PDB file of C-alpha atoms in Angstrom:
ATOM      1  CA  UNK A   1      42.835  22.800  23.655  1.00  0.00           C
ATOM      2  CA  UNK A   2      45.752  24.403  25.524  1.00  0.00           C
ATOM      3  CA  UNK A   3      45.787  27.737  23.178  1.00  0.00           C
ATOM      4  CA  UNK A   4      49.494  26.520  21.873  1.00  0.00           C
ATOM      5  CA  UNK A   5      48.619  25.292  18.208  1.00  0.00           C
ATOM      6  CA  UNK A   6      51.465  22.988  16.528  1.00  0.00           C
ATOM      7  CA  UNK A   7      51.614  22.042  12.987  1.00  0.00           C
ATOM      8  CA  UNK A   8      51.708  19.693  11.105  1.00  0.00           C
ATOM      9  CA  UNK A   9      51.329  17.129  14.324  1.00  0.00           C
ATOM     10  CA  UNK A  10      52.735  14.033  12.177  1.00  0.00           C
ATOM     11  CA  UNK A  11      55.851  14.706  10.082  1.00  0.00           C
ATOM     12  CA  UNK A  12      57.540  11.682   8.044  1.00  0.00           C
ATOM     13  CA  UNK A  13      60.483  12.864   5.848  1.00  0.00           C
ATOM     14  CA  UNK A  14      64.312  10.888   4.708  1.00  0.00           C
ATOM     15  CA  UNK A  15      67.381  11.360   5.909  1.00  0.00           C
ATOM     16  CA  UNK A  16      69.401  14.503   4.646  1.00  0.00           C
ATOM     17  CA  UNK A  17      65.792  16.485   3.831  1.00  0.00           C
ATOM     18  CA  UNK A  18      64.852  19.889   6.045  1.00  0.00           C
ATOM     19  CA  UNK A  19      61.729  20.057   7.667  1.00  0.00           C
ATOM     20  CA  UNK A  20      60.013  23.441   9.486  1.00  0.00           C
ATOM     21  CA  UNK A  21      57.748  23.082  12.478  1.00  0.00           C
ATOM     22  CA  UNK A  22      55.094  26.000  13.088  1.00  0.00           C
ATOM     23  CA  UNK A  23      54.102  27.403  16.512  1.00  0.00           C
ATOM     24  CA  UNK A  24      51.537  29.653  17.357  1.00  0.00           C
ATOM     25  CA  UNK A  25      51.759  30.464  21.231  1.00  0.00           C
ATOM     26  CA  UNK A  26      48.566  31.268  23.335  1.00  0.00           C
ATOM     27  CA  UNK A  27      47.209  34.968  22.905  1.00  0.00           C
ATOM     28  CA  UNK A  28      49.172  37.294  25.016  1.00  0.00           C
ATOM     29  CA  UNK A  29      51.607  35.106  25.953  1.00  0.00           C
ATOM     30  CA  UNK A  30      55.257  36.241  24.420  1.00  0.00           C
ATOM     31  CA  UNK A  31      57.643  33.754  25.088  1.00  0.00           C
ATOM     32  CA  UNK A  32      58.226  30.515  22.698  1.00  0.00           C
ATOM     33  CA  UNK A  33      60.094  27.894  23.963  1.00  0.00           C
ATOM     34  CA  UNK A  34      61.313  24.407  21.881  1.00  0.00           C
ATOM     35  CA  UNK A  35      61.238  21.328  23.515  1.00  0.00           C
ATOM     36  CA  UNK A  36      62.412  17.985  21.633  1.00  0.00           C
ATOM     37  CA  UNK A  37      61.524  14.523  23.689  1.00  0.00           C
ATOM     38  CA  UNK A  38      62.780  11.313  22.952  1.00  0.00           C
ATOM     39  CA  UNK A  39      62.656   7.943  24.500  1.00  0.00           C
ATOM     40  CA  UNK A  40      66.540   7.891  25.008  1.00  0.00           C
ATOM     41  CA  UNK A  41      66.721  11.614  26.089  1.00  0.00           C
ATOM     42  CA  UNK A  42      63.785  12.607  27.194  1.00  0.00           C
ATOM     43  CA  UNK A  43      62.886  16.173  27.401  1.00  0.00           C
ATOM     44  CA  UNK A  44      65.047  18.275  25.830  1.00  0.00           C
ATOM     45  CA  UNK A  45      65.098  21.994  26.050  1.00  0.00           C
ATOM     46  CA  UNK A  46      66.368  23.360  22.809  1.00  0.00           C
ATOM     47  CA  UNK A  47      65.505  27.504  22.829  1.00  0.00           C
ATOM     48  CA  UNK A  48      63.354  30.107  24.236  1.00  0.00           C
ATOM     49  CA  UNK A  49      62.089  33.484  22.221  1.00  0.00           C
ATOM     50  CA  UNK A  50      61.209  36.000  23.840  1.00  0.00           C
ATOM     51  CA  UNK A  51      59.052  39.171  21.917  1.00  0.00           C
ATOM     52  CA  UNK A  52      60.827  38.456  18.701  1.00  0.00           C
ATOM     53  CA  UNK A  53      64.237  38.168  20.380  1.00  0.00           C
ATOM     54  CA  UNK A  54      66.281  34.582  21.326  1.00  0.00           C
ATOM     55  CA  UNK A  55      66.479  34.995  25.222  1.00  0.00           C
ATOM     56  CA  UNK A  56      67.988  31.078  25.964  1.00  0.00           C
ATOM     57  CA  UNK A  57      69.798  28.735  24.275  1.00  0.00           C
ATOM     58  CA  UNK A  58      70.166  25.068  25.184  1.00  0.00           C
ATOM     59  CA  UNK A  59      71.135  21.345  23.386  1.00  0.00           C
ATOM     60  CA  UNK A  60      70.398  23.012  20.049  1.00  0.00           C
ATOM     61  CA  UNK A  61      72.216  21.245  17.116  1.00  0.00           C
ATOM     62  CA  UNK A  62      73.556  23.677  14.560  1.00  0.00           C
ATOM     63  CA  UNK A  63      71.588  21.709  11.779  1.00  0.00           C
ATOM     64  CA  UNK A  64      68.588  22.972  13.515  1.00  0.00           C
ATOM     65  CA  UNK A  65      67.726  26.954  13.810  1.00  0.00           C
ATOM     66  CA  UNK A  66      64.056  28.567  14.829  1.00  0.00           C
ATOM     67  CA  UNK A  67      62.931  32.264  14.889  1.00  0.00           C
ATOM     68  CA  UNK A  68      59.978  34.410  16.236  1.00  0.00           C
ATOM     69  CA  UNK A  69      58.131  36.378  14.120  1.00  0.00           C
ATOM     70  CA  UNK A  70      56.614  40.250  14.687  1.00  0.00           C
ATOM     71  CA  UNK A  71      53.106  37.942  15.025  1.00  0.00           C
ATOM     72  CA  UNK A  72      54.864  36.159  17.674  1.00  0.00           C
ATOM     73  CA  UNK A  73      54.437  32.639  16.080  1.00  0.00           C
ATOM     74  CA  UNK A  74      57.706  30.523  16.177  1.00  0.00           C
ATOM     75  CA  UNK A  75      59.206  28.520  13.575  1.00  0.00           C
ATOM     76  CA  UNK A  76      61.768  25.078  13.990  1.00  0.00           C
ATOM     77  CA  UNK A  77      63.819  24.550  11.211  1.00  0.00           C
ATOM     78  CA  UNK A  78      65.441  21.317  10.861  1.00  0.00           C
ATOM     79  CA  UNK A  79      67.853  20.611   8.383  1.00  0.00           C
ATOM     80  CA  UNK A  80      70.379  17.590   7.014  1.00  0.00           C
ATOM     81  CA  UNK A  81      68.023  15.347   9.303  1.00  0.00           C
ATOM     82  CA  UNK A  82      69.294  12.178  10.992  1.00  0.00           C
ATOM     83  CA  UNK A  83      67.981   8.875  12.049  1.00  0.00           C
ATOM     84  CA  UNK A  84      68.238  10.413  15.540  1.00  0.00           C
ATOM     85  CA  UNK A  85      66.737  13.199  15.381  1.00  0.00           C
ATOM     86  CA  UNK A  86      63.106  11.465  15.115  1.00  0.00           C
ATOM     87  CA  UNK A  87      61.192  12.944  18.282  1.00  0.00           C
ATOM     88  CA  UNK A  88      58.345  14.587  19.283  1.00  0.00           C
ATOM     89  CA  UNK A  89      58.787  18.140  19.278  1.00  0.00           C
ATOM     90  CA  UNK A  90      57.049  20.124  21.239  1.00  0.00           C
ATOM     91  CA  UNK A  91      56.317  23.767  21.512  1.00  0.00           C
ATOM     92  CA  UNK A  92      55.054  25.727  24.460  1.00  0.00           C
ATOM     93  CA  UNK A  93      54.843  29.674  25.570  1.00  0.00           C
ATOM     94  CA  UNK A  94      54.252  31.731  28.660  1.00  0.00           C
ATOM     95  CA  UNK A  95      53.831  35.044  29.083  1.00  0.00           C
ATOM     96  CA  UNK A  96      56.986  35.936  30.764  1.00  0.00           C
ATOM     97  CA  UNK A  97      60.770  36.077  29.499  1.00  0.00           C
ATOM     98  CA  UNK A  98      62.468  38.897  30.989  1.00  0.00           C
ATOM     99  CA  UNK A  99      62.577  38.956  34.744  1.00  0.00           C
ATOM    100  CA  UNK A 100      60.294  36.773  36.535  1.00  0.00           C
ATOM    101  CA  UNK A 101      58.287  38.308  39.182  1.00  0.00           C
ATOM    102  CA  UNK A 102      56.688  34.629  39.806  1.00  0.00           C
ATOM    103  CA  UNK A 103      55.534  31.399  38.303  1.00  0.00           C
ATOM    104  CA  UNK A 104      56.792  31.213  34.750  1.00  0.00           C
ATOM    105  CA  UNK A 105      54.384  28.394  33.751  1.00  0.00           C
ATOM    106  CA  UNK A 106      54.658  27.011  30.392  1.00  0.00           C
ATOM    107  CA  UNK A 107      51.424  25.590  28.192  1.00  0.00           C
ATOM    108  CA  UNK A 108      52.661  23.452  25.756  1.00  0.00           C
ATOM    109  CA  UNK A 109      51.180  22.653  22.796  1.00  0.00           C
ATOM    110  CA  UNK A 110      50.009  19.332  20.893  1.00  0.00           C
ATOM    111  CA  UNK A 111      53.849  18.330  19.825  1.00  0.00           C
ATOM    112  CA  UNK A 112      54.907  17.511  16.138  1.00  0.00           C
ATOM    113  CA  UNK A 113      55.590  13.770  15.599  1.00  0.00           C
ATOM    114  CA  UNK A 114      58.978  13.782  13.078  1.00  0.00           C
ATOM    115  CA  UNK A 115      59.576  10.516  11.994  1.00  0.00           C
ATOM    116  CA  UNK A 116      63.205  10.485  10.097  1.00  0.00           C
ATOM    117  CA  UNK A 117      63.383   7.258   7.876  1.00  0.00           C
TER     118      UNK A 117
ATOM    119  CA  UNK B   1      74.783  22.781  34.545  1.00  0.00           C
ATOM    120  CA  UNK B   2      71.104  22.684  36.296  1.00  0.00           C
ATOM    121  CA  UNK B   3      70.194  18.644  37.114  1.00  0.00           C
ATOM    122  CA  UNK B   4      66.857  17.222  37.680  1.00  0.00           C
ATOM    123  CA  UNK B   5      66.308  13.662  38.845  1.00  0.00           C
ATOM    124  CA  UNK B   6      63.459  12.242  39.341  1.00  0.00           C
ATOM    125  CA  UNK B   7      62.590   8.752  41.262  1.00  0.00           C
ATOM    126  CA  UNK B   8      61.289   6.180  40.560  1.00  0.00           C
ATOM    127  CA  UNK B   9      61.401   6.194  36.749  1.00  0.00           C
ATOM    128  CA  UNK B  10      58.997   3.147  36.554  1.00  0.00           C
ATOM    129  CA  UNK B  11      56.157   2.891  38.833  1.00  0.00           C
ATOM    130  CA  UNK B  12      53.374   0.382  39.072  1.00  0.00           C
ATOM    131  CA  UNK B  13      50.692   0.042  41.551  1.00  0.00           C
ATOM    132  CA  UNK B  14      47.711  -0.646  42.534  1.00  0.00           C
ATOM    133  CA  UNK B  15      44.041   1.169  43.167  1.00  0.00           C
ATOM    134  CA  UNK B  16      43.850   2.573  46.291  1.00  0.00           C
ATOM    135  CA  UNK B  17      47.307   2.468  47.207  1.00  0.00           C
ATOM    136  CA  UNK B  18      49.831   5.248  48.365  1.00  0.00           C
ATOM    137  CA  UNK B  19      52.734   6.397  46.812  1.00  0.00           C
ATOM    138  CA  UNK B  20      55.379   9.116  46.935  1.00  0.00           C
ATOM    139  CA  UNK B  21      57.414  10.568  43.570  1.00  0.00           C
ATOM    140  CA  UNK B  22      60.775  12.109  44.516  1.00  0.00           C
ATOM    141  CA  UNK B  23      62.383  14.804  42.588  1.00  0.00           C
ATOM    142  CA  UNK B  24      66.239  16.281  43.474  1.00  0.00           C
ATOM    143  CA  UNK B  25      67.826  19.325  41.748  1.00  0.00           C
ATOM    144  CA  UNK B  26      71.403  20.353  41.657  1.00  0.00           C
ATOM    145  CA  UNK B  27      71.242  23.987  41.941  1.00  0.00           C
ATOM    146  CA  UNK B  28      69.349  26.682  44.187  1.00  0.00           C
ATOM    147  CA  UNK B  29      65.790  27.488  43.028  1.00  0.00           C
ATOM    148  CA  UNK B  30      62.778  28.320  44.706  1.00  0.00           C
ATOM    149  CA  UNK B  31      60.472  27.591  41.277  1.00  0.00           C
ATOM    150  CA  UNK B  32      59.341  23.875  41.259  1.00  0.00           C
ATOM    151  CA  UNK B  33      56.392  22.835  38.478  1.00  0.00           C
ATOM    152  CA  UNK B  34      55.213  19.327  37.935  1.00  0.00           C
ATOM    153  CA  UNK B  35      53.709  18.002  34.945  1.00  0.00           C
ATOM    154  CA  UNK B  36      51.504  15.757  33.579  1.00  0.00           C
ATOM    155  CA  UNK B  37      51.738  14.076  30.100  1.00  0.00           C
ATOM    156  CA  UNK B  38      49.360  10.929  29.028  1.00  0.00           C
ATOM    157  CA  UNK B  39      50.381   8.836  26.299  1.00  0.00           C
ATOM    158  CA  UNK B  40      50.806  10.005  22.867  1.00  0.00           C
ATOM    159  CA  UNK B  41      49.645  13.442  24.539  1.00  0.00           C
ATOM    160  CA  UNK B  42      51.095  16.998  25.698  1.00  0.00           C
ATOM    161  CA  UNK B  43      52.538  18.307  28.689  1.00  0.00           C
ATOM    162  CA  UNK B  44      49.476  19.632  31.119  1.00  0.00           C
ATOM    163  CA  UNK B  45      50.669  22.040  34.487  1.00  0.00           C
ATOM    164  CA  UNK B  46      49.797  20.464  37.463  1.00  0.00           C
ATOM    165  CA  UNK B  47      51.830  22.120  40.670  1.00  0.00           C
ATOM    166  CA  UNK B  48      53.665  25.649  40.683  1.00  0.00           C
ATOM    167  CA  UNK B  49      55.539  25.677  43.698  1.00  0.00           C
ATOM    168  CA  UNK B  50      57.283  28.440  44.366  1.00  0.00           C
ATOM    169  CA  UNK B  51      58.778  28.566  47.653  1.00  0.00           C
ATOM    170  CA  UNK B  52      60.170  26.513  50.621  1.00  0.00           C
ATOM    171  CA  UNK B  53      57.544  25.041  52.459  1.00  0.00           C
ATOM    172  CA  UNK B  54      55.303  25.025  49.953  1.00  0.00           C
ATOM    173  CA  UNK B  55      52.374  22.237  49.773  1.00  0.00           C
ATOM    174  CA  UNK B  56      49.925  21.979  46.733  1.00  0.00           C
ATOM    175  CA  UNK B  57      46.902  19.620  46.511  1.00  0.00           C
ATOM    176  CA  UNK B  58      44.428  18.669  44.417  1.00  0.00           C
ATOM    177  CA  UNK B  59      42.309  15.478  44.784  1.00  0.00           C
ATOM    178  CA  UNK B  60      44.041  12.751  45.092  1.00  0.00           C
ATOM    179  CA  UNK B  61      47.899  14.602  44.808  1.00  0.00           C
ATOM    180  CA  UNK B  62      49.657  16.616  46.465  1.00  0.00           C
ATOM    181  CA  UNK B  63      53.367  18.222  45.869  1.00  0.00           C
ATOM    182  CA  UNK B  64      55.506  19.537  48.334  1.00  0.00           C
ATOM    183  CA  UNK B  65      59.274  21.726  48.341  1.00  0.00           C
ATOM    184  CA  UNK B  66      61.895  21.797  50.320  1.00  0.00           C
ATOM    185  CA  UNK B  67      64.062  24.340  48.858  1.00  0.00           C
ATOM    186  CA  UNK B  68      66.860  23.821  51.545  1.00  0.00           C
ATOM    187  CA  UNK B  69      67.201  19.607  50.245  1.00  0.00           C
ATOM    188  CA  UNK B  70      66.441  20.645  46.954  1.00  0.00           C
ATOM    189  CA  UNK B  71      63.691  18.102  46.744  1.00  0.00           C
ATOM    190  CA  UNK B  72      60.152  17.788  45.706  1.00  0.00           C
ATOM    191  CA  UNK B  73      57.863  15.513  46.314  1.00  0.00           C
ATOM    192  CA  UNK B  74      54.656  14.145  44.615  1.00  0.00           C
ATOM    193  CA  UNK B  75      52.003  12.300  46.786  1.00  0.00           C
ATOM    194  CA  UNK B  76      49.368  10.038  45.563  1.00  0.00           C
ATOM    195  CA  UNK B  77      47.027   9.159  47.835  1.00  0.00           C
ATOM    196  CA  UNK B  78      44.252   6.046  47.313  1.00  0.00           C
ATOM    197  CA  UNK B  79      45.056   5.748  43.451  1.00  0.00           C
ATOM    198  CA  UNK B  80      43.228   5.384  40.750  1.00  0.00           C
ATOM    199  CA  UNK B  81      43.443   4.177  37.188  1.00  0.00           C
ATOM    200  CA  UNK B  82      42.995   7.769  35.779  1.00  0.00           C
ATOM    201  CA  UNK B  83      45.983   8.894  37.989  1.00  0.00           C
ATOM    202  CA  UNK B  84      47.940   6.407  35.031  1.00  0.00           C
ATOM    203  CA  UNK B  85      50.027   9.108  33.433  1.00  0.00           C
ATOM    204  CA  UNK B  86      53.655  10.116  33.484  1.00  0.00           C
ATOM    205  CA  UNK B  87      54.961  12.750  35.422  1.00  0.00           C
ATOM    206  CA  UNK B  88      57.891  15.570  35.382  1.00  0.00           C
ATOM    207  CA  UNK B  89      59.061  17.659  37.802  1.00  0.00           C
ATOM    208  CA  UNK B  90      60.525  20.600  36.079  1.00  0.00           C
ATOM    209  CA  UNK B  91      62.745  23.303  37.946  1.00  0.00           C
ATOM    210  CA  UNK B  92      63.946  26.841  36.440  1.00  0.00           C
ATOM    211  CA  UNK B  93      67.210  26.771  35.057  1.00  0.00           C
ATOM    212  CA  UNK B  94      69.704  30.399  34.406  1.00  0.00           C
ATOM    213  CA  UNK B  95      67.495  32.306  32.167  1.00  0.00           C
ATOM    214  CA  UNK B  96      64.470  30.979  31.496  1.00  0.00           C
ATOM    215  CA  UNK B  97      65.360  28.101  31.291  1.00  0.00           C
ATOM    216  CA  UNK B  98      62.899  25.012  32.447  1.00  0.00           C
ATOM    217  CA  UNK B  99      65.027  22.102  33.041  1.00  0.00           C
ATOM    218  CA  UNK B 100      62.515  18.436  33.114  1.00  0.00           C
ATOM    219  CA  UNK B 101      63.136  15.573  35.098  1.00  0.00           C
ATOM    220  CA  UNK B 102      63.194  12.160  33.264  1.00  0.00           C
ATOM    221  CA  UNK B 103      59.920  11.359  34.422  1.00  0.00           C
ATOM    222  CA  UNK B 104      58.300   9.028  36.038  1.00  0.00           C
ATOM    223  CA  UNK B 105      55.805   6.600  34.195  1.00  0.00           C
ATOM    224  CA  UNK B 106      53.082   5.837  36.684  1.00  0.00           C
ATOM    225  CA  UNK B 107      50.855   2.735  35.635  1.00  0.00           C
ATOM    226  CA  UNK B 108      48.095   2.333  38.008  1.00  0.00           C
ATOM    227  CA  UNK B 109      46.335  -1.626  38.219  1.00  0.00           C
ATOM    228  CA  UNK B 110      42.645  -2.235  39.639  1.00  0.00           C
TER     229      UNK B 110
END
């Protein structure tokens, strides 16, 4: 058990329905990042939260928005879902996300399964 | 935009055998992590390096950076089936930003 807690870990929804993902990172770690992997594109950073606040943004569709809470857990919303947009999501945290003084080393959780049909 | 390529994507070998994993990055960093992931499974730190010069080992692998080449390197020495796995080099991006490799799929045969 990595301390990162994902739910649910198996998701299977239609097209055109909206789906949340839950994160809860490791105690006293306040960063949230959003991964999304794929066979075709492999690991895909999609945003970072940092203490409540978005701190990076990257291949993030607009369908798809997330958001820290004051408890620190993370949420993934995905909505108007596509054939392509089954993956395996993944969250992970660290305890950095302002200046890094060293390693920034992420712990990733157990990954949601989405299965769009 | 930060690049990370890994090669070989595919590897297979066999027990007891030596191999090296390459990993290239586009832009300046001195912040190098691998990764392990099994099947079906989550991402597990292996390797932090975080400066040039910098050699990491445990058991049977070891990791290396050059920041100047802007490569990494992952050694496997004698494998072994439970080395089977796939790996990522990951390198930080603007931000925080970790940017992955594509991985490489290791499948070790007795």
């Amino acid at each position: 058990d990595s301390g990162v807690t994902q739910t649910p870990k198996h998701l299977i929804t239609a097209t055109g329905q909206r789906v949340t993902l839950r994160c809860s990172p490791r105690s006293g770690d306040l960063s949230v990042y959003w991964y999304q992997q794929s066979l075709d594109q492999g690991l895909q950073f999609l945003i970072q939260y940092y203490n409540g606040e978005e701190r990076a943004k990257g291949n993030i569709l607009e369908r798809f928005s997330a958001q820290q809470f004051p408890d620190l857990h993370s949420e993934l919303n995905l909505s108007s879902l596509e054939l392509g947009d089954s993956a395996l999501y993944f969250c992970a945290s660290s305890p950095e996300g302002g200046v890094v003084t060293g390693a920034n080393v992420l712990t990733f959780g157990a990954g949601s399964r989405l299965t769009v049909l | 935009e930060l690049k990370v390529e890994q090669n070989p994507l595919f590897l297979s070998m066999q027990e007891g055998k030596n191999y090296t994993i390459y990993c290239n990055y586009s832009t300046t960093s001195d912040r190098l992590y691998w990764y392990r992931q099994d099947p079906g499974k989550s991402l597990e730190s292996l390797f932090v390096l975080l400066s040039n010069g910098a050699v990491k080992q445990e058991g049977r692998l070891m990791a290396s950076l050059d920041t100047k080449a802007r490569l990494s390197t992952l050694h496997i020495t004698a494998a072994v089936h439970d080395l089977s796995a796939t790996y990522f080099c990951a390198v930080d991006g603007w931000g925080q930003k970790l940017v992955f490799g594509q991985g490489t799929r290791l499948t070790i045969n007795p």
